[in-house]
Coordinates of C-alpha atoms and ligand atoms in Angstrom, one line a residue:
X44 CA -11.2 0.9 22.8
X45 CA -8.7 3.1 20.2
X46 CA -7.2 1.3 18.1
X47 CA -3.2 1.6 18.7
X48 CA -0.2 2.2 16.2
X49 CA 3.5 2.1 16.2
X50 CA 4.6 5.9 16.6
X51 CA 8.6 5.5 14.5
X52 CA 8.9 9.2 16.0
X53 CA 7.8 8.1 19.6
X54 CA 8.5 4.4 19.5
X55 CA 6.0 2.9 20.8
X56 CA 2.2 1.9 20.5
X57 CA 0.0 5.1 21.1
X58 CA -3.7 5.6 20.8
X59 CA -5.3 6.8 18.0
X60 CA -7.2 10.1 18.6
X61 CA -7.9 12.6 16.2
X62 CA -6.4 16.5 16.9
X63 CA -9.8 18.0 16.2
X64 CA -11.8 15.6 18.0
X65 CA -14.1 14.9 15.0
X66 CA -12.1 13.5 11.5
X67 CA -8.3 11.9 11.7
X68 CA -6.6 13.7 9.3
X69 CA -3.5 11.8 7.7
X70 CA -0.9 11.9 4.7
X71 CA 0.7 9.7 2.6
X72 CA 3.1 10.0 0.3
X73 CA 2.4 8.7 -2.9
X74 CA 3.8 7.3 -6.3
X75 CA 6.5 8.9 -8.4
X76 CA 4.9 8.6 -12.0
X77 CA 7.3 7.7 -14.3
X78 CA 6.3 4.0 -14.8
X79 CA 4.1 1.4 -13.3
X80 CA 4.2 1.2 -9.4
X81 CA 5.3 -2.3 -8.2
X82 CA 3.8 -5.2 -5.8
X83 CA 6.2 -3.5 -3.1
X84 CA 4.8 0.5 -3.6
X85 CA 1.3 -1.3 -3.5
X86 CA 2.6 -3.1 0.2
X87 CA 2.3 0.0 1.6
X88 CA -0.7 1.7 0.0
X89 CA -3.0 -1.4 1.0
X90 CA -1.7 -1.2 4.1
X91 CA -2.5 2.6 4.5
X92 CA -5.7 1.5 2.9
X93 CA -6.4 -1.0 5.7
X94 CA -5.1 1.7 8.3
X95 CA -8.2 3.7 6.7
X96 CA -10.9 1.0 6.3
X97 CA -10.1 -0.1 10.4
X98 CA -10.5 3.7 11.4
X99 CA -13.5 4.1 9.5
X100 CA -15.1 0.2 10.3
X101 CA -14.5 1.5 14.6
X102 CA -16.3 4.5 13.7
X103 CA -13.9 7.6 12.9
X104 CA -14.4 10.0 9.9
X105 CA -11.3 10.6 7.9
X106 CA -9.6 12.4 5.7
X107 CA -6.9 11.0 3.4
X108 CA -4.3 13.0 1.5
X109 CA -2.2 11.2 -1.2
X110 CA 0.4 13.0 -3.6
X111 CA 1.6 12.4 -7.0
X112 CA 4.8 13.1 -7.6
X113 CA 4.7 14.6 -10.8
X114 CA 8.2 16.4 -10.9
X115 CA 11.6 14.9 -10.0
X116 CA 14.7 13.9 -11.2
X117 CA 13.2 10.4 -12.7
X118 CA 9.9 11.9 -13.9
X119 CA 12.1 14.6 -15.9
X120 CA 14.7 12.1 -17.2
X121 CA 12.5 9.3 -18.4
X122 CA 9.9 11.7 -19.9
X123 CA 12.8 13.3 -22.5
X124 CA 13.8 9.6 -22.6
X125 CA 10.1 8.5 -24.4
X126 CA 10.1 12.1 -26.1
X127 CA 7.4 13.2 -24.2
X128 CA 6.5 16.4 -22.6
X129 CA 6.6 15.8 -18.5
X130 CA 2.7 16.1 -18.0
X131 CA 2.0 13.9 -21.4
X132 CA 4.2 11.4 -19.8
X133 CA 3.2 11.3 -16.1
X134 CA -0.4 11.9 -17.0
X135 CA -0.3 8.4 -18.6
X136 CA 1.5 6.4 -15.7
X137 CA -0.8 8.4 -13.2
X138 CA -3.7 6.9 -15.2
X139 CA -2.1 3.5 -15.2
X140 CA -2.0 3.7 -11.2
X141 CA -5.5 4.7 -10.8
X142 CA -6.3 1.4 -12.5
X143 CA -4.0 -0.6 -10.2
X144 CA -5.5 0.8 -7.3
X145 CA -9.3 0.2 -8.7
X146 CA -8.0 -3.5 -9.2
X147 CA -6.4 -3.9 -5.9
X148 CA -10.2 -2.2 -4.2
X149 CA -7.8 0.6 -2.3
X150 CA -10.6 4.0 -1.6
X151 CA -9.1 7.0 -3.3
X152 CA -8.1 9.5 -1.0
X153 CA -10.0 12.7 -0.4
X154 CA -7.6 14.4 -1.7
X155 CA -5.0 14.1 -4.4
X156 CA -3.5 17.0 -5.2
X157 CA 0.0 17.1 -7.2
X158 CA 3.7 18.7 -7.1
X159 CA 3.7 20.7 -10.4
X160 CA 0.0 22.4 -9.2
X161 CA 1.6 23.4 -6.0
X162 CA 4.6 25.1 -7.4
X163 CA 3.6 29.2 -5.9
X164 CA 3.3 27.1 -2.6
X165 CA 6.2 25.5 -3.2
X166 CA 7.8 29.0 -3.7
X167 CA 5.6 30.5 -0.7
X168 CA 7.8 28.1 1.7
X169 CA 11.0 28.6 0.6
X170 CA 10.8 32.1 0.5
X171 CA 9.7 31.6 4.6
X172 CA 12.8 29.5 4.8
X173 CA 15.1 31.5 3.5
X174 CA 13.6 34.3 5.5
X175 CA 14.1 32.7 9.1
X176 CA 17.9 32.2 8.3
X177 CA 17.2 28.1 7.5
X178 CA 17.9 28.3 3.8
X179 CA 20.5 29.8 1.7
X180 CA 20.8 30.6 -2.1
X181 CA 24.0 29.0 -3.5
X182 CA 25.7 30.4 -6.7
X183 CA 24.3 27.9 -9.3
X184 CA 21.0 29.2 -8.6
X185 CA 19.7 26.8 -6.3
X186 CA 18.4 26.8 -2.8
X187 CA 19.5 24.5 0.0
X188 CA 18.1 23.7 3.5
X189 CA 20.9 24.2 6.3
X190 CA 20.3 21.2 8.1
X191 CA 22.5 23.1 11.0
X192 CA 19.8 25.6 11.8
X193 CA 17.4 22.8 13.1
X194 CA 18.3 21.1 15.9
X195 CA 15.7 18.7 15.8
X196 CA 17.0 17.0 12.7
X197 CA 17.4 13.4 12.6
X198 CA 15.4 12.7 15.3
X199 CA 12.8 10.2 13.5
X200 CA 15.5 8.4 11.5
X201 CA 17.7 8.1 14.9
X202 CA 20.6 9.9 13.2
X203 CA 23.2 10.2 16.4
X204 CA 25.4 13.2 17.2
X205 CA 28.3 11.6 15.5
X206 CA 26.7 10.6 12.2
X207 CA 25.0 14.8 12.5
X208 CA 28.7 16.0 13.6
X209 CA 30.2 14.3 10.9
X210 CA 27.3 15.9 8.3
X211 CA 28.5 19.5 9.7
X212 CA 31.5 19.7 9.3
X213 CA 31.7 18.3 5.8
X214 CA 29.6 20.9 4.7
X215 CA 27.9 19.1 1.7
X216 CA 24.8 19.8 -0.1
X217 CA 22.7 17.0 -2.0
X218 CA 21.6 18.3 -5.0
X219 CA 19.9 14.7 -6.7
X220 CA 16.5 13.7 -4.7
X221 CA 18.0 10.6 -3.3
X222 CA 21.1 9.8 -1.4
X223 CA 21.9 7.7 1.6
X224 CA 22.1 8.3 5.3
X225 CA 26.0 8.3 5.0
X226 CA 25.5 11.3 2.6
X227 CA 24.2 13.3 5.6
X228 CA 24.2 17.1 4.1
X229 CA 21.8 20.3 3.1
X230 CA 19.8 19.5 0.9
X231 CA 18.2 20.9 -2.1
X232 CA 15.0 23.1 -1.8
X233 CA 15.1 24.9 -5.3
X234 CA 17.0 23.8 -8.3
X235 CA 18.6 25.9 -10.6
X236 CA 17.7 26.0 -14.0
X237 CA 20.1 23.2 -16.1
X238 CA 20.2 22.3 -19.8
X239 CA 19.1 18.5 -19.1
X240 CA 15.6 19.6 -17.4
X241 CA 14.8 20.7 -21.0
X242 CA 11.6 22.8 -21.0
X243 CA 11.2 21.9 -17.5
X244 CA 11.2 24.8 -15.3
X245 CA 9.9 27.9 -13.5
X246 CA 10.4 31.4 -12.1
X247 CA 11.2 31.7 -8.8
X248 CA 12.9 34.7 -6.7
X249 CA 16.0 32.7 -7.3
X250 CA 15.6 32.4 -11.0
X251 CA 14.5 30.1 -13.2
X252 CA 14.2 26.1 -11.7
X253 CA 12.2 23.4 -10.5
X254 CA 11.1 22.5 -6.6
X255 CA 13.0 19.5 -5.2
X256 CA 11.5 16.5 -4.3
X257 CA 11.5 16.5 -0.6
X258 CA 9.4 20.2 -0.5
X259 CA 6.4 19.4 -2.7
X260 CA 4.7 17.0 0.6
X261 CA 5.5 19.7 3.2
X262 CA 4.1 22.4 0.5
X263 CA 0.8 20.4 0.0
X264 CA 0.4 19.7 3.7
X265 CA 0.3 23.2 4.8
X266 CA -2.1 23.6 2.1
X267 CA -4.9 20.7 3.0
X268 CA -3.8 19.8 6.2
X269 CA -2.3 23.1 8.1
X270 CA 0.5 23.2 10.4
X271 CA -0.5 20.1 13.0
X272 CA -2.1 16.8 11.7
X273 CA -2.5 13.5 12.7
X274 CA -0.4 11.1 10.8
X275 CA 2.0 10.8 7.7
X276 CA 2.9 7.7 6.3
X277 CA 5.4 6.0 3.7
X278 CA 7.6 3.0 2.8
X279 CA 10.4 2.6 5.7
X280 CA 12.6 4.0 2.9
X281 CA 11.1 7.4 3.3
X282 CA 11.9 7.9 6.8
X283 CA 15.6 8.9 6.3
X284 CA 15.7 11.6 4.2
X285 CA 12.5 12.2 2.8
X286 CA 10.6 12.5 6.1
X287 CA 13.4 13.8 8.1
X288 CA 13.4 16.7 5.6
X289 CA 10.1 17.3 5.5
X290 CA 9.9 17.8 9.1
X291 CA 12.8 20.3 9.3
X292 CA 10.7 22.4 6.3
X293 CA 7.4 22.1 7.8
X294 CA 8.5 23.1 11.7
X295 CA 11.0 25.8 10.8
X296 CA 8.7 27.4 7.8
X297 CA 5.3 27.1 9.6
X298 CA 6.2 26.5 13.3
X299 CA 3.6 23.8 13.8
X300 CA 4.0 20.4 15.6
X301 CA 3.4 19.2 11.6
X302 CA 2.9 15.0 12.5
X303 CA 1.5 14.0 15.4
X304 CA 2.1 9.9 14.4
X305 CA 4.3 8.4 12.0
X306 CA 2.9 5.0 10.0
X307 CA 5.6 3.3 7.8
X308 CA 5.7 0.6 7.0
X309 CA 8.2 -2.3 6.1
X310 CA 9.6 -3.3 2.6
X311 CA 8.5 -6.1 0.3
X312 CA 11.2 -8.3 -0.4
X313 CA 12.4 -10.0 -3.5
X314 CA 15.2 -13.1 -2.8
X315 CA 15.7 -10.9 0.6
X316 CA 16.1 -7.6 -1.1
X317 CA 13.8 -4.8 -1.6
X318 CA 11.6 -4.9 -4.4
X319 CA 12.5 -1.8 -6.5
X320 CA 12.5 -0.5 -9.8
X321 CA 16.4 0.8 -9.6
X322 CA 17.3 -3.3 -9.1
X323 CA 14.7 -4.2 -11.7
X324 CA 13.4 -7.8 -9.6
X325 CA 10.3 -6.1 -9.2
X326 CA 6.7 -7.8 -10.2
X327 CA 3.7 -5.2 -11.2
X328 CA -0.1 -6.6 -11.1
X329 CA 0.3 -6.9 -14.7
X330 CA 2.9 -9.3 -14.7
X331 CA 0.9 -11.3 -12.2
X332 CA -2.2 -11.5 -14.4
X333 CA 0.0 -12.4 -16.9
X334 CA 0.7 -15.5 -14.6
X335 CA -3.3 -16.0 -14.0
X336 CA -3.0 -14.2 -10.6
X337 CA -5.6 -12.0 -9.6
X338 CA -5.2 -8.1 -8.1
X339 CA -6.9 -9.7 -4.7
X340 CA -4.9 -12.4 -4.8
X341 CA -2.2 -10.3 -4.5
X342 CA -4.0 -7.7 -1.9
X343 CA -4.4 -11.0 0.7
X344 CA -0.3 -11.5 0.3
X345 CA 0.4 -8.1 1.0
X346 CA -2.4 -8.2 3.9
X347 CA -0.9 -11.8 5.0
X348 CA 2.0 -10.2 6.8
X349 CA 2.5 -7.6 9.6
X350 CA 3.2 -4.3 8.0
X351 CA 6.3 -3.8 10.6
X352 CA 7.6 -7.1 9.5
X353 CA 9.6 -7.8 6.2
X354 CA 7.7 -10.0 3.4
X355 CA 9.5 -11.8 1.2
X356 CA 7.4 -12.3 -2.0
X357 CA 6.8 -15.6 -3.8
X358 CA 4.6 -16.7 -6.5
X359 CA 3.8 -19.9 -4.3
X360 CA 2.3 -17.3 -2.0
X361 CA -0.1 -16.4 -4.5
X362 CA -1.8 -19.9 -4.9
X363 CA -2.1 -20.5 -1.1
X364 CA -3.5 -17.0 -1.0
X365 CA -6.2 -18.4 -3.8
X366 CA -6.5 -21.5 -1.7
X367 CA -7.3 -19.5 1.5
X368 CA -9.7 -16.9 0.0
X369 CA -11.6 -20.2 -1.5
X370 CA -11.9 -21.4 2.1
X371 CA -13.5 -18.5 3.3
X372 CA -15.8 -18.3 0.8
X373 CA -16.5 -21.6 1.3
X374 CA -17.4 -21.1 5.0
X375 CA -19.1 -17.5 4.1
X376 CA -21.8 -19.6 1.8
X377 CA -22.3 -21.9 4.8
X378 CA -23.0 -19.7 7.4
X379 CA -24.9 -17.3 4.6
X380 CA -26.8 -20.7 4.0
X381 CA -28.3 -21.0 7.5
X382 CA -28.8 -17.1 8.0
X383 CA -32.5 -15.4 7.7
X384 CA -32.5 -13.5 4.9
X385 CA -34.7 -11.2 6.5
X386 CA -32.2 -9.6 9.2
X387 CA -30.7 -7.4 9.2
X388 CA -27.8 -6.2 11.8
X389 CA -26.1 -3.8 12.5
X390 CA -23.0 -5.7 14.0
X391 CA -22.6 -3.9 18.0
X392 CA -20.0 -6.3 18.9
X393 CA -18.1 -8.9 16.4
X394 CA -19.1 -12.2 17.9
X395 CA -17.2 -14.9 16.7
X396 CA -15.0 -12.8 15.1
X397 CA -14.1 -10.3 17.9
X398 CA -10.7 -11.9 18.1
X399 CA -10.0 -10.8 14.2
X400 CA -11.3 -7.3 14.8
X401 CA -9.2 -6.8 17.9
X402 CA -5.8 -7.9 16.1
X403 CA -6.9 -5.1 13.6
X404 CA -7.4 -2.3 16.1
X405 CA -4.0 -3.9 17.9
X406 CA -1.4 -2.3 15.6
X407 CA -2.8 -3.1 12.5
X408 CA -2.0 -6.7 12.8
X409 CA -4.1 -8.1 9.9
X410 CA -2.1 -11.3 9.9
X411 CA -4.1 -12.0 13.2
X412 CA -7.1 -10.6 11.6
X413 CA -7.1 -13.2 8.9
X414 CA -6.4 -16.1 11.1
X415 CA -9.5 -15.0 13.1
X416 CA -11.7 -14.8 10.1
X417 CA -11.0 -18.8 9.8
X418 CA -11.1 -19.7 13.8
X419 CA -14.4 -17.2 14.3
X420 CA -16.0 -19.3 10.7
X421 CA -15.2 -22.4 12.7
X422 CA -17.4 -21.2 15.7
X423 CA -20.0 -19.7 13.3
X424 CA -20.6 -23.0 12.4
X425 CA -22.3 -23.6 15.3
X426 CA -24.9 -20.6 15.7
X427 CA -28.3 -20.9 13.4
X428 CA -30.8 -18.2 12.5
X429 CA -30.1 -14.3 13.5
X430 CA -27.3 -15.4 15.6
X431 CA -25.5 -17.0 12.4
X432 CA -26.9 -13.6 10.6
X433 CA -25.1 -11.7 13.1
X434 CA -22.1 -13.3 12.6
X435 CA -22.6 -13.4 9.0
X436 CA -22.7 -9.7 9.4
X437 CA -19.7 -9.5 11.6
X438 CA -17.3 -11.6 9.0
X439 CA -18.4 -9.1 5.9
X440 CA -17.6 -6.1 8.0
X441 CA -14.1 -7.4 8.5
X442 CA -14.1 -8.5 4.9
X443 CA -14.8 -4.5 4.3
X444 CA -12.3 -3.9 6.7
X445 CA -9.3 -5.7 5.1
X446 CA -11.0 -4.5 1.5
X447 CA -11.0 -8.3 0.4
X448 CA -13.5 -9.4 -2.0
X449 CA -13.9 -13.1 -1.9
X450 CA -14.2 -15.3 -5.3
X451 CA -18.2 -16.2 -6.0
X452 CA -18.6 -19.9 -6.4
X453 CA -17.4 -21.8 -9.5
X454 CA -20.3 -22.6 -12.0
X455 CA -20.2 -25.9 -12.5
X456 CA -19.6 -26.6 -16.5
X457 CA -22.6 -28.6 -17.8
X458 CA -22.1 -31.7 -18.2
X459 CA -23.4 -33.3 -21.2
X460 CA -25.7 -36.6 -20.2
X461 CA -23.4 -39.2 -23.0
X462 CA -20.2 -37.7 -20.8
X463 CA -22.5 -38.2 -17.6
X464 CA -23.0 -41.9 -18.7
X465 CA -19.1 -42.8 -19.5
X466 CA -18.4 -41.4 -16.2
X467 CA -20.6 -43.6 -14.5
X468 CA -19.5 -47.1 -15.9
X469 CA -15.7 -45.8 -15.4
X470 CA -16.9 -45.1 -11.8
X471 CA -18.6 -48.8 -11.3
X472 CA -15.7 -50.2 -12.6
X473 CA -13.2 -48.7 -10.3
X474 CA -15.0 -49.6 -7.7
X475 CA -15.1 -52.8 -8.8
X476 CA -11.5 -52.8 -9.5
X477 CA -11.5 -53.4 -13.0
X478 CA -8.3 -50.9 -13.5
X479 CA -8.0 -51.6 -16.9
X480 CA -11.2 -50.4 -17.9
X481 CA -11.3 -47.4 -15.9
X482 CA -8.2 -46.1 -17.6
X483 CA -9.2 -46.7 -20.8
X484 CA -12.5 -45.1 -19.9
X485 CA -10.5 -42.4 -18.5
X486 CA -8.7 -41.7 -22.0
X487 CA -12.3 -41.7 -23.8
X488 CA -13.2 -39.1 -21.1
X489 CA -10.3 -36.9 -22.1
X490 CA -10.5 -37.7 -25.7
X491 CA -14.0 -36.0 -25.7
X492 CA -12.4 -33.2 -24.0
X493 CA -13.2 -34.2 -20.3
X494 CA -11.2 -34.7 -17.0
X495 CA -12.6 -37.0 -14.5
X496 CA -11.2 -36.5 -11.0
X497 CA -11.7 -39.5 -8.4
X498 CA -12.3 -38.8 -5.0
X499 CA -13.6 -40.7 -1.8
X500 CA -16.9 -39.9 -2.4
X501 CA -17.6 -39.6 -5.6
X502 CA -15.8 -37.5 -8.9
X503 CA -15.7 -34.5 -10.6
X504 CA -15.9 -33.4 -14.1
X505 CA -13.8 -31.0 -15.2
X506 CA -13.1 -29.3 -18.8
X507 CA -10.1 -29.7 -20.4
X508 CA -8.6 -26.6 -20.7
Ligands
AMP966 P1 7.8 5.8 -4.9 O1 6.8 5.7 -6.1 O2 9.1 5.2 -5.2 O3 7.9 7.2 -4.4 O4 7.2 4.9 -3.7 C1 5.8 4.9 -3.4 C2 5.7 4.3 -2.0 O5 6.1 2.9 -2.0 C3 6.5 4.9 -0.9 O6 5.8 5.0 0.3 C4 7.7 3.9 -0.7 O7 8.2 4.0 0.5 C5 7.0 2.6 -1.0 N1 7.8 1.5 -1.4 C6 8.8 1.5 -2.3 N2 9.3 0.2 -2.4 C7 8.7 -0.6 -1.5 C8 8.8 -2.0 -1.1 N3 9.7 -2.8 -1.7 N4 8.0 -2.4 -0.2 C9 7.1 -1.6 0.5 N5 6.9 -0.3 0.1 C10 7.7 0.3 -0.8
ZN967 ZN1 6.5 12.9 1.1

């Protein structure tokens, strides 16, 4: 069975087969570097990174593209804002997300190539649009798409007639890299040279400038990926205008199909809203360490949640996501426990965790995924010898799968045998209900630096921290 995904173009669950009938080729847009990506960027590069693990666990070879937006109206700003040069500047926060993604366990793409290393392609395109009659020069020296030329535009972001009527007739042009869908205009493929981009600029046919943003992905694309390709991906928040454009630049430049699929996926939510660095309410994976949270901690949160639902983020999330991943490494020792370490499978089918690897190749649901890891560890419990090592091998290939890494086992702190013996007389005398004593054993306990934690069966000694 392919594994199916949510087509936003076609709108619906389609198969996935690659074009060439060998390696799925795909695209995602990556980070803007101008300071440390957020929880909410990293929502959708696990997921993508999931998306990539489940083709490759079923089988498929791949080959992931990933950009770094290295030039753009933020980049430029905040660089002369730290008085830095632009590649100083984004050289250092593109360092800083290779670390977050090593943290988080994502696979680094095939290739990552970047915007200011693409510029002659970037020129190469624009010079084809302008060309075919889709681009024109304006008098400040840029270049603008005319969105007019391409009837196809606004098909993926379900822009109707009125809202591409009304975008006509004004006759605007976007000349900043963002703006919203009720901004509908021709937008900005070249931008003239201006004092404020400092030394920030190159030659073009249509003087001096810089690429906008929207051109770099279709640029790169033609350059790894040619004109027709499986899938591009990005946050929901790309679709309108970023994607839209890219599609008008890619099919009226090159003539290809460009995307065959389009992957994107929801937003992280903070108090309801989107996570994002303009609103400032965002957390990065250094803030959460900084609370004691771990990077997979906070990769089994983003995972906990279907990627086209909306996740509302909470730092109680966190310690139930600790909680879980303790629970599965609990009942991955036990089955480990009871499984030959001799064999050695290669997993055909999933066993007691078919259910969890199904939810996967059913549109990337890794919520159901998870909640089959628990169920199948529940029925796993049952098998001994090679049918718990089959199963055993079945659970870590889903735990590749979802790229989890589950905590090893506490060490139990050594216990020294005069704290051993307190314990014990506190522990007769609770049971003989001699409260008094016990507390004030207690307190000797924790005045030698010891917690003692009572349970049904028996207690636990803890450092005090
Ligand atoms: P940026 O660095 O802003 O270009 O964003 C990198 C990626 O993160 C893009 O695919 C965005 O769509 C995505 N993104 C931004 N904010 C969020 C969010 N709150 N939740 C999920 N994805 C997001
Ligand atoms: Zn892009």
């Amino acid at each position: 069975m392919a594994m199916r995904l949510y087509d936003t173009l076609a709108r619906e669950l389609k198969e996935l087969r690659p074009l060439d009938g060998s390696t799925y080729r795909f695209y995602c847009c990556g980070p803007t570097v101008y300071g440390p990506a957020h929880i909410g960027n990293f929502r959708t590069f696990v997921l993508q990174d999931v998306f990539r693990r489940t083709l490759e666990t079923g089988g498929m070879r791949t080959l992931h593209v990933r950009n770094i937006t290295d030039v753009d109206d933020k980049t430029i700003r905040d660089s002369q804002a730290a008085g830095k040069s632009l590649a100083d500047f984004t050289a250092c926060w593109t360092d800083r997300f290779h670390a977050d993604c090593g943290l988080l366990g994502l696979l680094p793409p095939h290739i990552e190539p970047s915007a200011v290393e693409h510029i002659p392609q970037q020129i190469a395109m624009i010079g084809k649009l302008v060309e075919k009659g889709h681009a024109y020069a304006s008098e400040d020296g840029s270049v603008y798409f005319n969105i007019a030329s391409f009837p196809g535009y606004g098909k993926l972001s379900h822009l109707d007639k009125r809202e591409l009527e009304l975008g006509k007739t004004q006759n605007v042009r976007a000349n900043a890299d963002e703006y919203e869908k009720d901004s509908l205009s021709d937008f900005v493929l070249w931008k003239g040279r201006r004092p404020e981009d400092g030394e920030n600029y190159w030659s073009s046919p249509w003087g001096e400038g810089r690429p906008g943003w929207h051109l770099e992905c279709s640029a790169m694309i033609k350059e790894y990926l040619g004109d027709d390709f499986d899938l591009h991906s990005g946050g929901v928040d790309l679709m309108f205008p970023h994607h839209e454009n890219e599609i008008a630049q890619s099919q009226c430049a090159c003539g290809g199909h460009f995307a065959a699929h389009w992957f994107h996926t929801t937003h992280l939510l903070v108090d309801g809203g989107k996570m994002s660095k303009k609103l400032a309410n965002f957390y990065t994976l250094e803030d959460l360490a900084a609370k004691g949270f771990s990077a997979m901690e906070v990769r089994y949160v983003l995972i906990g949640a279907h990627y086209r639902k909306p996740l509302n983020f909470t730092l109680d999330s966190l310690g139930a996501a600790r909680e879980a991943m303790a629970k599965l490494a609990k009942g991955a020792r036990a089955l480990a426990a009871k499984a030959p370490a001799e064999a050695r499978f290669d997993a055909v089918g999933f066993g007691p965790f078919q259910a969890a690897w199904d939810s996967l190749q059913d549109d990337l649901n890794t919520p159901g995924c998870l909640g089959g890891l628990f169920t199948g560890l529940r029925e796993a419990a049952k098998l001994e010898g090679e049918d718990a090592a089959r199963a055993m091998a079945a659970f870590n290939r889903l735990l590749r799968a979802l790229g989890l890494t589950l905590p090893e086992e506490e060490p139990e702190a050594e216990v020294p045998a005069e704290i051993r013996a307190i314990a014990e007389e506190r522990w007769a005398a609770r049971n003989a209900k001699d409260w008094a004593k016990a507390d004030a054993m207690r307190a000797e306990l924790s005045a030698k630096g010891w917690n003692m934690k009572d349970g049904k069966e028996g207690y636990e000694l803890t450092p005090v921290a």
